[in-house]
PDB file of C-alpha atoms in Angstrom:
ATOM      1  CA  MET A 733      29.632 -77.651  15.518  1.00  0.00           C
ATOM      2  CA  PRO A 734      32.148 -79.813  13.585  1.00  0.00           C
ATOM      3  CA  GLU A 735      30.401 -83.268  12.343  1.00  0.00           C
ATOM      4  CA  GLY A 736      30.521 -85.864  14.933  1.00  0.00           C
ATOM      5  CA  ARG A 737      30.543 -83.571  17.759  1.00  0.00           C
ATOM      6  CA  PRO A 738      26.830 -82.290  18.666  1.00  0.00           C
ATOM      7  CA  ARG A 739      26.382 -79.543  20.820  1.00  0.00           C
ATOM      8  CA  ASP A 740      24.767 -81.668  23.508  1.00  0.00           C
ATOM      9  CA  ARG A 741      27.873 -83.834  23.717  1.00  0.00           C
ATOM     10  CA  VAL A 742      30.242 -81.039  23.661  1.00  0.00           C
ATOM     11  CA  ALA A 743      28.215 -79.211  26.557  1.00  0.00           C
ATOM     12  CA  LYS A 744      28.086 -82.281  28.567  1.00  0.00           C
ATOM     13  CA  SER A 745      31.626 -82.726  28.087  1.00  0.00           C
ATOM     14  CA  ILE A 746      32.789 -79.381  29.543  1.00  0.00           C
ATOM     15  CA  ASP A 747      29.850 -79.188  32.096  1.00  0.00           C
ATOM     16  CA  VAL A 748      27.910 -76.411  30.683  1.00  0.00           C
ATOM     17  CA  ALA A 749      24.361 -75.964  29.266  1.00  0.00           C
ATOM     18  CA  PRO A 750      23.865 -76.441  25.379  1.00  0.00           C
ATOM     19  CA  SER A 751      22.238 -73.122  25.344  1.00  0.00           C
ATOM     20  CA  SER A 752      25.437 -71.579  26.735  1.00  0.00           C
ATOM     21  CA  ILE A 753      27.148 -72.949  23.712  1.00  0.00           C
ATOM     22  CA  THR A 754      24.327 -71.416  21.574  1.00  0.00           C
ATOM     23  CA  ARG A 755      24.883 -67.860  23.120  1.00  0.00           C
ATOM     24  CA  TRP A 756      28.624 -68.280  22.559  1.00  0.00           C
ATOM     25  CA  GLU A 757      27.988 -68.969  18.823  1.00  0.00           C
ATOM     26  CA  ASP A 758      25.761 -65.950  18.498  1.00  0.00           C
ATOM     27  CA  PRO A 759      27.954 -62.794  17.405  1.00  0.00           C
ATOM     28  CA  ALA A 760      25.793 -60.670  19.573  1.00  0.00           C
ATOM     29  CA  GLY A 761      25.799 -63.228  22.319  1.00  0.00           C
ATOM     30  CA  ALA A 762      27.644 -63.802  25.449  1.00  0.00           C
ATOM     31  CA  ILE A 763      31.514 -64.263  26.063  1.00  0.00           C
ATOM     32  CA  PRO A 764      32.223 -67.420  27.738  1.00  0.00           C
ATOM     33  CA  ARG A 765      33.934 -67.493  31.158  1.00  0.00           C
ATOM     34  CA  ARG A 766      37.701 -68.156  31.345  1.00  0.00           C
ATOM     35  CA  ARG A 767      37.378 -71.457  32.619  1.00  0.00           C
ATOM     36  CA  ASP A 768      34.693 -72.476  30.256  1.00  0.00           C
ATOM     37  CA  LEU A 769      36.699 -71.394  27.300  1.00  0.00           C
ATOM     38  CA  ARG A 770      39.726 -73.159  28.563  1.00  0.00           C
ATOM     39  CA  ALA A 771      37.651 -76.516  28.735  1.00  0.00           C
ATOM     40  CA  LEU A 772      36.204 -75.736  25.353  1.00  0.00           C
ATOM     41  CA  LEU A 773      39.881 -75.259  23.666  1.00  0.00           C
ATOM     42  CA  GLU A 774      41.058 -78.486  25.730  1.00  0.00           C
ATOM     43  CA  TYR A 775      38.083 -80.402  24.318  1.00  0.00           C
ATOM     44  CA  TYR A 776      38.898 -79.505  20.806  1.00  0.00           C
ATOM     45  CA  GLY A 777      42.586 -80.418  21.241  1.00  0.00           C
ATOM     46  CA  VAL A 778      43.917 -76.695  20.693  1.00  0.00           C
ATOM     47  CA  SER A 779      47.628 -76.342  21.079  1.00  0.00           C
ATOM     48  CA  GLU A 780      48.866 -74.331  24.043  1.00  0.00           C
ATOM     49  CA  ASP A 781      50.080 -71.386  21.988  1.00  0.00           C
ATOM     50  CA  ASP A 782      46.747 -71.043  20.095  1.00  0.00           C
ATOM     51  CA  ALA A 783      44.795 -71.510  23.510  1.00  0.00           C
ATOM     52  CA  ALA A 784      46.857 -68.483  24.907  1.00  0.00           C
ATOM     53  CA  ARG A 785      45.975 -66.575  21.770  1.00  0.00           C
ATOM     54  CA  TYR A 786      42.009 -67.318  22.092  1.00  0.00           C
ATOM     55  CA  LEU A 787      42.037 -66.487  25.872  1.00  0.00           C
ATOM     56  CA  GLU A 788      43.804 -63.074  25.167  1.00  0.00           C
ATOM     57  CA  LEU A 789      41.309 -62.379  22.427  1.00  0.00           C
ATOM     58  CA  ARG A 790      38.619 -63.176  25.003  1.00  0.00           C
ATOM     59  CA  GLU A 791      40.090 -60.485  27.309  1.00  0.00           C
ATOM     60  CA  ARG A 792      40.418 -58.124  24.671  1.00  0.00           C
ATOM     61  CA  ALA A 793      36.497 -58.613  23.597  1.00  0.00           C
ATOM     62  CA  ARG A 794      35.584 -57.259  27.084  1.00  0.00           C
ATOM     63  CA  GLU A 795      37.273 -53.955  26.676  1.00  0.00           C
ATOM     64  CA  SER A 796      35.457 -50.906  25.109  1.00  0.00           C
ATOM     65  CA  GLY A 797      36.854 -49.056  22.097  1.00  0.00           C
ATOM     66  CA  TRP A 798      37.698 -45.505  22.431  1.00  0.00           C
ATOM     67  CA  TRP A 799      34.962 -44.549  19.872  1.00  0.00           C
ATOM     68  CA  GLN A 800      32.175 -46.192  22.343  1.00  0.00           C
ATOM     69  CA  ARG A 801      32.729 -43.323  24.550  1.00  0.00           C
ATOM     70  CA  TYR A 802      31.212 -41.067  22.004  1.00  0.00           C
ATOM     71  CA  GLY A 803      28.197 -43.200  21.522  1.00  0.00           C
ATOM     72  CA  ILE A 804      29.167 -44.307  18.154  1.00  0.00           C
ATOM     73  CA  LYS A 805      27.201 -47.802  17.412  1.00  0.00           C
ATOM     74  CA  GLY A 806      26.017 -50.124  14.841  1.00  0.00           C
ATOM     75  CA  GLU A 807      27.901 -50.510  11.707  1.00  0.00           C
ATOM     76  CA  TYR A 808      29.903 -47.509  11.619  1.00  0.00           C
ATOM     77  CA  GLY A 809      31.093 -48.423  15.128  1.00  0.00           C
ATOM     78  CA  ALA A 810      32.158 -51.811  13.951  1.00  0.00           C
ATOM     79  CA  TYR A 811      34.271 -50.048  10.948  1.00  0.00           C
ATOM     80  CA  ILE A 812      36.055 -47.875  13.374  1.00  0.00           C
ATOM     81  CA  GLY A 813      36.988 -50.932  15.353  1.00  0.00           C
ATOM     82  CA  LEU A 814      38.087 -52.843  12.479  1.00  0.00           C
ATOM     83  CA  GLU A 815      39.951 -49.918  11.262  1.00  0.00           C
ATOM     84  CA  SER A 816      41.817 -49.092  14.444  1.00  0.00           C
ATOM     85  CA  ASP A 817      42.904 -52.952  14.711  1.00  0.00           C
ATOM     86  CA  ALA A 818      44.163 -53.046  11.139  1.00  0.00           C
ATOM     87  CA  ARG A 819      47.614 -54.492  10.781  1.00  0.00           C
ATOM     88  CA  ARG A 820      48.229 -53.214   7.088  1.00  0.00           C
ATOM     89  CA  ILE A 821      46.434 -51.098   4.558  1.00  0.00           C
ATOM     90  CA  GLN A 822      45.195 -52.747   1.397  1.00  0.00           C
ATOM     91  CA  ARG A 823      43.762 -50.607  -1.424  1.00  0.00           C
ATOM     92  CA  TYR A 824      40.694 -51.665  -3.480  1.00  0.00           C
ATOM     93  CA  ASP A 825      39.669 -49.705  -6.588  1.00  0.00           C
ATOM     94  CA  ALA A 826      36.657 -50.824  -8.134  1.00  0.00           C
ATOM     95  CA  LEU A 827      37.563 -48.826 -11.483  1.00  0.00           C
ATOM     96  CA  HIS A 828      41.153 -49.131 -11.179  1.00  0.00           C
ATOM     97  CA  ILE A 829      42.770 -50.789 -14.267  1.00  0.00           C
ATOM     98  CA  PRO A 830      46.450 -51.989 -13.815  1.00  0.00           C
ATOM     99  CA  GLY A 831      48.660 -50.606 -16.646  1.00  0.00           C
ATOM    100  CA  LEU A 832      49.643 -53.936 -18.358  1.00  0.00           C
ATOM    101  CA  PHE A 833      45.826 -54.485 -18.991  1.00  0.00           C
ATOM    102  CA  GLN A 834      45.219 -50.604 -20.393  1.00  0.00           C
ATOM    103  CA  THR A 835      46.703 -51.516 -23.563  1.00  0.00           C
TER     104      THR A 835
END
């Protein structure tokens, strides 16, 4: 939680239990209901454009990836999910030395 906004105060402001916020913050936790997320975004003063993006991400978080039908889970499943949503390819070589530094 940002400084000056304790979890209990935020929870009271959006009319949820503090434990709900704790579950939302946990990576393996619950996804907030649409109205709760809207209230939270309003509480933090998020712009309408950004709020719409967060609400769309909330909907997408509920969808299963194609790889989950095949029982792929864990770290490899997360890797496949990230790879399928990647917008650009960036190369990383631990042993690659650019030409300028080879001299």
